[in-house]
XYZ file of C-alpha atoms in Angstrom:
566
model
C -57.518 -3.686 73.951
C -57.465 -5.501 77.273
C -55.452 -5.159 80.447
C -55.595 -8.195 82.683
C -54.305 -8.724 86.223
C -55.354 -11.909 87.911
C -54.893 -12.941 91.493
C -52.379 -15.478 92.711
C -55.080 -16.954 94.922
C -57.269 -17.569 91.893
C -54.404 -19.245 90.091
C -53.674 -21.545 92.991
C -57.287 -22.645 93.050
C -56.859 -23.981 89.550
C -55.916 -27.613 89.005
C -52.189 -28.194 88.968
C -50.768 -30.833 86.686
C -51.022 -34.225 88.339
C -49.800 -37.457 86.820
C -52.687 -39.434 85.390
C -52.795 -43.143 86.213
C -50.616 -45.484 84.126
C -49.409 -42.985 81.579
C -46.881 -44.089 78.968
C -43.750 -41.940 79.374
C -41.855 -40.598 76.360
C -39.092 -42.839 75.062
C -35.527 -41.551 75.063
C -34.148 -42.300 71.610
C -30.627 -40.968 71.875
C -28.197 -38.485 73.348
C -25.636 -36.661 71.274
C -23.265 -33.713 71.185
C -21.471 -31.817 68.434
C -18.971 -33.514 66.139
C -16.190 -31.402 67.648
C -17.487 -31.474 71.231
C -15.182 -29.963 73.815
C -15.282 -28.614 77.346
C -17.310 -25.417 77.883
C -19.120 -25.638 74.494
C -22.573 -25.821 76.168
C -23.988 -27.784 73.252
C -27.797 -27.757 73.407
C -27.977 -24.229 74.836
C -30.687 -23.334 72.288
C -32.791 -25.733 70.216
C -35.241 -25.719 67.319
C -37.105 -28.532 65.576
C -39.151 -28.721 62.399
C -40.041 -32.116 60.978
C -36.905 -34.161 60.463
C -34.487 -31.253 60.960
C -33.170 -29.804 64.204
C -30.836 -27.021 65.295
C -28.629 -27.190 68.379
C -26.345 -24.365 69.410
C -22.992 -24.466 71.189
C -22.443 -20.740 71.838
C -19.154 -21.171 73.695
C -17.563 -23.438 71.106
C -13.968 -22.337 70.467
C -13.197 -23.154 66.847
C -9.688 -22.367 65.578
C -8.473 -21.859 69.121
C -10.648 -18.762 69.558
C -12.800 -18.797 72.685
C -16.497 -17.997 72.448
C -16.959 -18.074 68.685
C -19.954 -20.344 68.904
C -21.582 -22.640 66.359
C -24.983 -24.086 65.482
C -25.343 -27.674 64.316
C -27.944 -28.821 61.783
C -29.127 -32.339 62.579
C -31.304 -34.594 60.437
C -33.378 -37.593 61.406
C -32.200 -40.904 59.911
C -28.967 -39.377 58.645
C -26.396 -42.051 59.432
C -28.961 -44.816 59.961
C -32.586 -45.425 60.970
C -33.436 -43.400 64.053
C -30.122 -41.546 64.035
C -29.895 -37.770 64.168
C -26.823 -37.134 62.067
C -24.983 -33.854 61.676
C -25.715 -32.318 58.275
C -23.987 -28.966 58.687
C -22.230 -26.706 61.135
C -23.317 -23.062 60.921
C -21.088 -20.082 61.667
C -21.373 -16.505 60.341
C -19.304 -15.474 57.341
C -17.771 -12.684 59.433
C -17.112 -14.743 62.560
C -14.994 -13.140 65.259
C -14.024 -13.884 68.870
C -16.704 -13.419 71.504
C -19.471 -13.769 68.929
C -21.215 -16.413 71.110
C -23.056 -17.520 68.003
C -26.307 -19.260 68.946
C -26.553 -17.820 72.446
C -30.079 -18.026 73.906
C -32.085 -18.466 70.692
C -32.221 -20.286 67.368
C -35.245 -20.650 65.074
C -36.143 -23.067 62.282
C -39.000 -23.069 59.797
C -38.837 -25.387 56.802
C -35.671 -24.531 54.896
C -34.937 -21.359 56.902
C -32.756 -21.121 60.005
C -32.205 -17.952 62.050
C -29.356 -17.655 64.539
C -28.406 -14.882 66.924
C -24.924 -13.507 67.303
C -24.380 -11.953 70.686
C -21.699 -9.440 69.738
C -20.641 -7.917 66.413
C -17.477 -5.750 66.528
C -18.505 -3.988 63.323
C -21.743 -2.622 64.761
C -20.878 -2.846 68.466
C -24.162 -4.689 68.704
C -25.734 -8.061 68.060
C -26.987 -9.457 64.761
C -29.264 -12.113 63.337
C -28.182 -14.404 60.514
C -30.538 -16.136 58.098
C -29.460 -19.437 56.547
C -31.184 -21.463 53.822
C -31.109 -25.141 53.008
C -29.537 -25.998 49.617
C -28.071 -22.512 49.259
C -24.591 -23.271 47.931
C -25.399 -26.841 46.901
C -27.616 -29.821 47.755
C -27.950 -30.243 51.530
C -25.786 -27.181 52.154
C -26.968 -24.488 54.540
C -25.768 -21.187 53.123
C -25.943 -17.748 54.720
C -28.615 -15.680 52.974
C -28.393 -12.408 54.883
C -27.481 -10.649 58.084
C -30.043 -8.511 59.907
C -29.626 -5.661 62.347
C -32.346 -3.774 64.163
C -33.748 -2.258 61.010
C -31.858 1.006 61.340
C -32.791 1.514 64.983
C -30.575 3.578 67.254
C -29.075 1.384 69.977
C -31.046 -1.561 68.652
C -29.124 -3.873 70.969
C -29.963 -7.118 69.259
C -27.455 -8.550 71.737
C -30.299 -8.611 74.252
C -32.998 -9.663 71.841
C -35.419 -12.533 71.538
C -36.977 -13.538 68.249
C -39.489 -15.934 66.718
C -39.927 -17.260 63.183
C -43.211 -18.414 61.663
C -43.544 -19.027 57.942
C -41.923 -16.132 56.103
C -42.184 -13.726 59.024
C -39.628 -12.957 61.736
C -40.437 -10.974 64.895
C -37.449 -9.536 66.766
C -37.277 -7.896 70.182
C -35.011 -4.841 70.246
C -33.886 -4.040 73.736
C -32.366 -0.673 73.045
C -33.914 2.721 72.593
C -33.293 6.390 73.104
C -31.614 7.002 76.478
C -34.002 8.668 78.889
C -37.002 7.776 76.758
C -38.246 4.222 76.296
C -36.627 0.882 75.764
C -38.111 -2.121 74.062
C -39.462 -2.373 70.536
C -40.444 -5.049 68.077
C -39.221 -5.295 64.499
C -41.133 -7.377 61.949
C -39.133 -8.706 58.988
C -40.720 -10.497 56.040
C -39.196 -12.748 53.433
C -39.366 -11.570 49.809
C -40.057 -8.010 50.961
C -37.755 -5.899 48.799
C -36.902 -8.717 46.410
C -36.847 -12.481 46.035
C -35.430 -14.156 49.159
C -34.724 -10.788 50.769
C -35.736 -10.155 54.348
C -37.151 -6.650 54.453
C -38.248 -4.638 57.472
C -42.043 -4.370 57.417
C -42.338 -2.126 60.491
C -40.966 -1.405 63.918
C -43.110 -0.474 66.912
C -42.777 0.119 70.653
C -44.524 -1.693 73.448
C -47.493 0.277 74.822
C -45.809 0.689 78.210
C -42.148 0.434 77.212
C -39.852 0.776 80.246
C -37.540 3.771 80.577
C -34.536 1.589 81.356
C -33.043 -1.498 79.823
C -33.234 -3.471 83.061
C -35.582 -6.085 81.606
C -32.864 -7.878 79.718
C -34.633 -11.214 79.433
C -37.551 -11.139 77.059
C -39.418 -13.910 75.261
C -41.229 -13.800 71.926
C -43.728 -16.224 70.376
C -45.244 -15.885 66.901
C -48.102 -17.962 65.520
C -49.739 -16.850 62.294
C -51.149 -13.367 62.798
C -50.650 -13.314 66.547
C -47.557 -12.230 68.506
C -46.801 -12.564 72.217
C -43.993 -10.609 73.905
C -43.072 -11.439 77.480
C -40.879 -9.253 79.663
C -39.546 -10.817 82.844
C -38.574 -9.006 86.049
C -38.915 -6.211 86.887
C -41.711 -5.532 84.325
C -43.369 -8.989 84.374
C -46.093 -8.858 81.777
C -47.026 -10.271 78.399
C -48.220 -8.142 75.501
C -50.300 -9.578 72.676
C -50.395 -8.073 69.204
C -52.434 -8.986 66.138
C -51.628 -8.435 62.490
C -53.932 -6.109 60.559
C -55.372 -4.727 63.793
C -55.439 -1.001 63.100
C -54.767 -1.297 59.376
C -53.311 -3.521 56.686
C -50.028 -5.107 57.842
C -50.188 -3.170 61.111
C -49.551 -5.047 64.338
C -52.025 -3.582 66.780
C -51.860 -4.067 70.521
C -54.657 -6.446 71.551
C -54.062 -7.238 75.214
C -51.698 -6.947 78.158
C -51.558 -9.699 80.780
C -49.936 -8.603 84.021
C -48.092 -10.762 86.517
C -50.288 -12.313 89.213
C -48.332 -10.958 92.141
C -46.166 -7.991 93.096
C -43.579 -10.537 94.247
C -41.007 -11.325 91.590
C -41.879 -14.592 89.808
C -40.222 -13.822 86.452
C -43.651 -14.013 84.850
C -43.062 -13.741 81.098
C -39.640 -15.399 81.181
C -40.994 -17.841 78.581
C -44.043 -17.672 76.319
C -45.524 -20.100 73.812
C -48.394 -19.671 71.350
C -50.325 -22.294 69.396
C -53.600 -21.327 67.778
C -55.939 -20.304 70.630
C -53.501 -21.314 73.372
C -51.030 -19.162 75.301
C -48.662 -20.571 77.942
C -46.596 -18.240 80.130
C -43.710 -19.356 82.301
C -43.043 -17.895 85.746
C -40.056 -19.971 86.934
C -39.588 -18.137 90.228
C -43.151 -18.737 91.440
C -43.153 -19.665 95.108
C -44.688 -23.032 95.938
C -45.153 -23.804 99.657
C -42.478 -26.190 100.832
C -40.437 -25.898 97.659
C -39.190 -22.304 97.503
C -39.050 -21.014 93.903
C -40.322 -24.180 92.279
C -41.974 -22.360 89.374
C -45.271 -22.494 87.524
C -46.819 -22.062 84.086
C -50.081 -20.244 83.472
C -52.298 -21.501 80.678
C -54.574 -19.076 78.831
C -57.108 -19.753 76.112
C -58.645 -17.244 73.746
C -62.289 -16.395 74.289
C -63.732 -16.386 70.784
C -66.420 -13.890 71.782
C -64.257 -11.216 73.396
C -61.080 -12.087 71.486
C -59.107 -11.936 74.753
C -56.982 -14.635 76.303
C -58.370 -15.803 79.637
C -56.692 -17.773 82.395
C -57.732 -21.424 82.390
C -55.371 -23.132 84.803
C -51.976 -23.124 86.430
C -49.589 -25.978 85.725
C -47.085 -26.787 88.421
C -45.003 -29.798 89.468
C -47.002 -32.389 91.380
C -43.859 -33.072 93.417
C -42.083 -29.706 93.467
C -38.433 -29.374 94.359
C -36.796 -26.217 95.618
C -35.556 -23.840 92.925
C -36.641 -26.217 90.134
C -37.404 -23.213 87.885
C -40.342 -25.017 86.338
C -41.388 -22.898 83.354
C -37.898 -21.670 82.452
C -38.475 -23.136 78.990
C -41.587 -24.063 77.010
C -42.429 -25.955 73.836
C -46.040 -26.109 72.633
C -48.311 -27.442 69.936
C -52.093 -27.626 69.851
C -52.305 -30.801 71.957
C -49.047 -31.021 73.906
C -46.889 -28.771 76.059
C -43.401 -29.585 77.349
C -42.181 -27.556 80.340
C -38.551 -27.378 81.381
C -37.426 -27.371 85.018
C -33.619 -27.169 84.730
C -33.158 -26.712 88.481
C -34.978 -29.927 89.433
C -32.831 -31.757 91.986
C -33.991 -35.364 91.536
C -30.437 -36.726 91.267
C -28.594 -33.784 92.787
C -28.545 -30.032 92.349
C -29.692 -28.804 88.929
C -30.205 -32.258 87.477
C -33.127 -30.868 85.509
C -36.330 -32.361 84.133
C -38.961 -31.907 81.437
C -42.692 -32.261 82.074
C -45.063 -33.361 79.311
C -48.672 -32.167 79.550
C -51.353 -33.206 77.063
C -54.851 -32.135 76.186
C -57.660 -34.397 77.477
C -55.377 -36.332 79.839
C -57.401 -36.500 83.041
C -60.687 -35.675 81.304
C -62.114 -33.864 78.278
C -60.619 -30.380 77.993
C -58.104 -30.992 80.776
C -54.363 -30.631 80.342
C -53.015 -33.469 82.431
C -49.471 -34.524 83.160
C -48.406 -37.311 80.829
C -44.918 -37.733 82.269
C -42.057 -36.179 84.157
C -39.000 -36.889 82.025
C -35.455 -37.307 83.314
C -32.367 -38.077 81.300
C -31.311 -41.724 81.472
C -27.838 -40.661 82.627
C -28.934 -37.681 84.732
C -26.415 -36.142 87.090
C -25.903 -32.946 89.060
C -25.537 -29.638 87.246
C -26.660 -30.955 83.849
C -29.507 -28.404 83.672
C -31.540 -30.832 81.581
C -34.649 -29.029 80.301
C -32.950 -25.632 80.040
C -33.903 -25.640 76.356
C -36.711 -27.465 74.560
C -38.109 -27.998 71.089
C -41.243 -29.871 70.043
C -42.743 -30.994 66.751
C -45.472 -33.610 66.664
C -44.461 -36.660 68.687
C -40.772 -35.707 68.917
C -39.245 -33.363 71.432
C -35.686 -32.307 72.205
C -34.233 -31.341 75.550
C -30.899 -29.690 76.062
C -28.540 -30.275 78.975
C -26.022 -27.538 78.149
C -23.863 -27.955 81.243
C -23.611 -31.735 81.150
C -19.989 -32.864 81.369
C -18.376 -35.098 78.748
C -16.038 -34.639 77.063
C -14.879 -32.132 79.660
C -16.970 -29.931 81.948
C -19.973 -28.100 80.477
C -19.567 -29.716 77.052
C -23.357 -30.109 76.844
C -25.698 -32.683 75.330
C -28.937 -32.951 73.396
C -31.548 -35.643 74.118
C -34.184 -36.813 71.633
C -37.490 -38.218 72.888
C -40.513 -39.739 71.215
C -43.983 -39.392 72.712
C -45.831 -42.506 71.603
C -49.320 -42.320 70.169
C -50.797 -43.963 73.211
C -54.236 -44.264 74.779
C -55.243 -45.689 78.169
C -57.327 -48.887 78.280
C -60.926 -48.298 77.185
C -63.936 -50.579 77.263
C -66.034 -51.113 74.147
C -68.544 -53.627 72.792
C -71.275 -55.403 74.796
C -70.704 -58.382 77.104
C -72.939 -61.414 76.703
C -75.039 -62.988 79.459
C -74.625 -66.666 80.338
C -77.354 -69.163 81.069
C -76.688 -68.484 84.765
C -77.149 -64.758 84.219
C -73.415 -63.940 84.434
C -71.990 -61.053 82.407
C -68.197 -60.662 82.535
C -66.567 -57.252 82.580
C -62.999 -56.885 81.375
C -60.711 -54.285 83.016
C -56.997 -53.560 83.275
C -54.456 -52.120 85.664
C -50.850 -51.175 85.102
C -49.125 -50.393 81.824
C -48.846 -52.601 78.746
C -45.190 -52.654 77.780
C -43.047 -53.793 74.875
C -40.146 -54.452 77.252
C -41.371 -55.131 80.811
C -41.930 -58.767 81.824
C -44.864 -57.991 84.123
C -47.091 -55.164 85.278
C -50.201 -55.149 83.065
C -52.988 -57.167 84.689
C -56.130 -57.979 82.726
C -59.117 -59.169 84.705
C -62.475 -60.540 83.531
C -64.738 -60.531 86.577
C -68.322 -61.765 86.963
C -67.618 -65.001 85.068
C -69.518 -68.199 85.839
C -67.772 -70.079 88.623
C -65.737 -73.222 87.857
C -65.490 -72.602 84.122
C -62.582 -72.686 81.682
C -61.834 -69.845 79.335
C -59.149 -67.658 77.836
C -58.195 -64.219 76.606
C -57.543 -63.548 72.942
C -56.270 -60.378 71.267
C -55.808 -58.900 67.818
C -54.168 -55.960 66.086
C -56.645 -55.427 63.240
C -59.195 -53.340 65.049
C -62.519 -53.706 66.856
C -65.613 -55.384 65.468
C -69.053 -56.184 66.889
C -70.526 -59.269 65.215
C -72.875 -61.798 66.883
C -70.930 -64.770 68.217
C -73.601 -67.246 67.132
C -77.223 -67.234 66.060
C -79.326 -66.353 69.065
C -76.300 -65.513 71.235
C -76.218 -62.411 73.429
C -72.416 -62.269 73.033
C -70.507 -60.381 70.376
C -67.123 -61.105 68.906
C -65.314 -57.792 69.513
C -61.833 -58.492 68.109
C -61.108 -58.672 64.387
C -59.098 -61.602 63.058
C -56.356 -62.638 63.000
C -56.043 -63.032 66.729
C -53.820 -64.624 69.348
C -55.144 -66.947 72.051
C -53.393 -66.547 75.403
C -53.832 -70.024 76.919
C -56.598 -71.742 78.868
C -57.436 -70.421 82.340
C -59.730 -71.589 85.169
C -62.246 -69.111 86.540
C -62.364 -70.539 90.070
C -65.392 -69.534 92.093
C -68.568 -71.461 92.825
C -70.494 -73.537 90.255
C -73.745 -71.769 89.402
C -72.569 -68.437 90.784
C -71.072 -65.419 89.025
C -68.023 -65.186 91.263
C -65.431 -66.536 88.820
C -62.667 -64.488 87.183
C -59.906 -64.812 84.618
C -56.658 -62.945 85.231
C -53.749 -62.495 82.839
C -50.584 -60.415 82.999
C -50.315 -59.496 79.329
C -46.713 -58.307 79.735
C -45.732 -61.705 81.124
C -47.491 -63.470 78.240
C -45.728 -61.256 75.686
C -42.339 -61.854 77.298
C -42.862 -65.640 77.353
C -44.100 -65.822 73.752
C -41.637 -64.025 71.453
C -43.396 -65.434 68.367
C -46.884 -64.298 69.363
C -49.002 -62.208 67.025
C -47.476 -58.719 66.663
C -44.128 -59.614 68.240
C -41.702 -58.054 68.617
C -43.613 -55.056 69.908
C -41.857 -51.687 69.672
C -44.337 -49.480 71.493
C -47.330 -47.519 70.266
C -49.205 -50.514 68.828
C -52.984 -50.604 69.514
C -54.375 -53.877 70.868
C -57.938 -55.151 71.167
C -58.638 -57.995 73.611
C -61.604 -59.997 74.910
C -62.334 -62.904 77.293
C -64.088 -66.110 76.182
C -65.444 -68.870 78.420
C -67.329 -72.126 78.069
C -71.142 -72.011 78.577
C -72.489 -75.379 77.462
C -76.040 -75.243 76.151
C -75.897 -71.574 75.182
C -75.822 -70.591 71.491
C -72.299 -71.383 70.371
C -71.667 -73.070 73.756
C -69.705 -70.053 74.978
C -69.935 -66.463 76.170
C -67.765 -63.406 75.627
C -66.949 -60.385 77.776
C -66.896 -56.795 76.644
C -63.874 -55.735 74.585
C -60.941 -53.690 75.858
C -58.588 -51.597 73.768
C -55.144 -50.482 74.930
C -51.838 -49.252 73.572
C -48.435 -50.799 74.121
C -45.864 -48.591 75.777
C -42.162 -48.911 74.968
């Protein structure tokens, strides 16, 4: 068991997320709302994503003229056309009633299982969780399997709960407790416990330092395999870690407590995310000089020797804005983290933004900023980034207070993070009869849509020579250009020649250069190899120039690989 408090000063000494040079930003694929969108719905309030299926809640939706019933929409990729996210089903509880606020704060999705929170249940004077299953009730239907309470707990107060679903296991925060004693417990439910497709209560346990009041209403829960993280925001500001089978079979033993870095309220623990050996903790009220409560996220990694999570770095906006609330939402996988900043004021108050960090961007082991993402139609009070979901290369961002149709109707945005890599040199450059060896480099961003902005340069070429660039899409090679040549052909056929260029410079010297804007070439040649480019395609390119008298009468530069952005 570990108890960790780390200093704010130490955190600030860690590298903040800074935008790496020429990073390809995620591509916005679409924006949508519910099929019955109306004012005050707040569509996109809570999100979940698994593969080609997504959940989006509209907790203030007023079906049948009843205010605050709420609904959750099941969306599927390619339903309605390639790239579309069509509405497959609309989920409401079988016992729906006014003021249910169905889908408020949390939804969860794992394979064919969806879990949705109901804020208020008049039958129990409490909240409830509902479990839905795909194909229950017919092909493509999403039928209600069961309704869960706090597992028989007194004052379970699921109305204030957080929960997380992983595989066939559901972890639920129970706010309530015995008055005057302690508040805050965790209930673990498991599928097939008690019968096929049943969700039985495995156990219920208290936090090791459960508060004696229910003041910590906002709690976050993350579940990944046999590891559970529970964050409690102000005024308790800490994250507890539990591990399955620690202390006995099917027990969930307390492994570690991570305390807030500062006695000043930062809402440390407002959001938590787990993925394998990674733990990210949001503190959206963290003070950043010059930006008020801009927010921050602390990244921890598990030490395989001690078994404890240790602070690695703090992520924060590289251009913070006041009250951005960076870290109010998190979405994480093993190589990518998306951080929501719904208070970002780029285009007015509470425009909102999402920040994409990736492993190895900025160097091996680093987590660098890939992009700061804004909605294409961003406007004030959208609160874009208030909710997030991530799976693979796709992420969702909610803007629950975006207007249209009507105020606070809400919207969901779908983004794709392209499989993209920065330009990288490979293969060996040849040496001319004059001793010149050309080195190929690039600046800017290769784009499938821009008409300029990606400059390729082969420097160190023989002066006053003619040459060209050529590229291919079939991968790199390294085969001798000609018998006895020091140059290698580094691009696999078929390939595209980009037109003859003059090196300039001085005859006999190595001061010549070839320069090409690849984006301009692509835009001017719509029938070129690989066109039309969509984004994400890998390209291999090389420079060739005339060297009369050398084997093959020519020389070749090193090779350069790059990816095309959208």
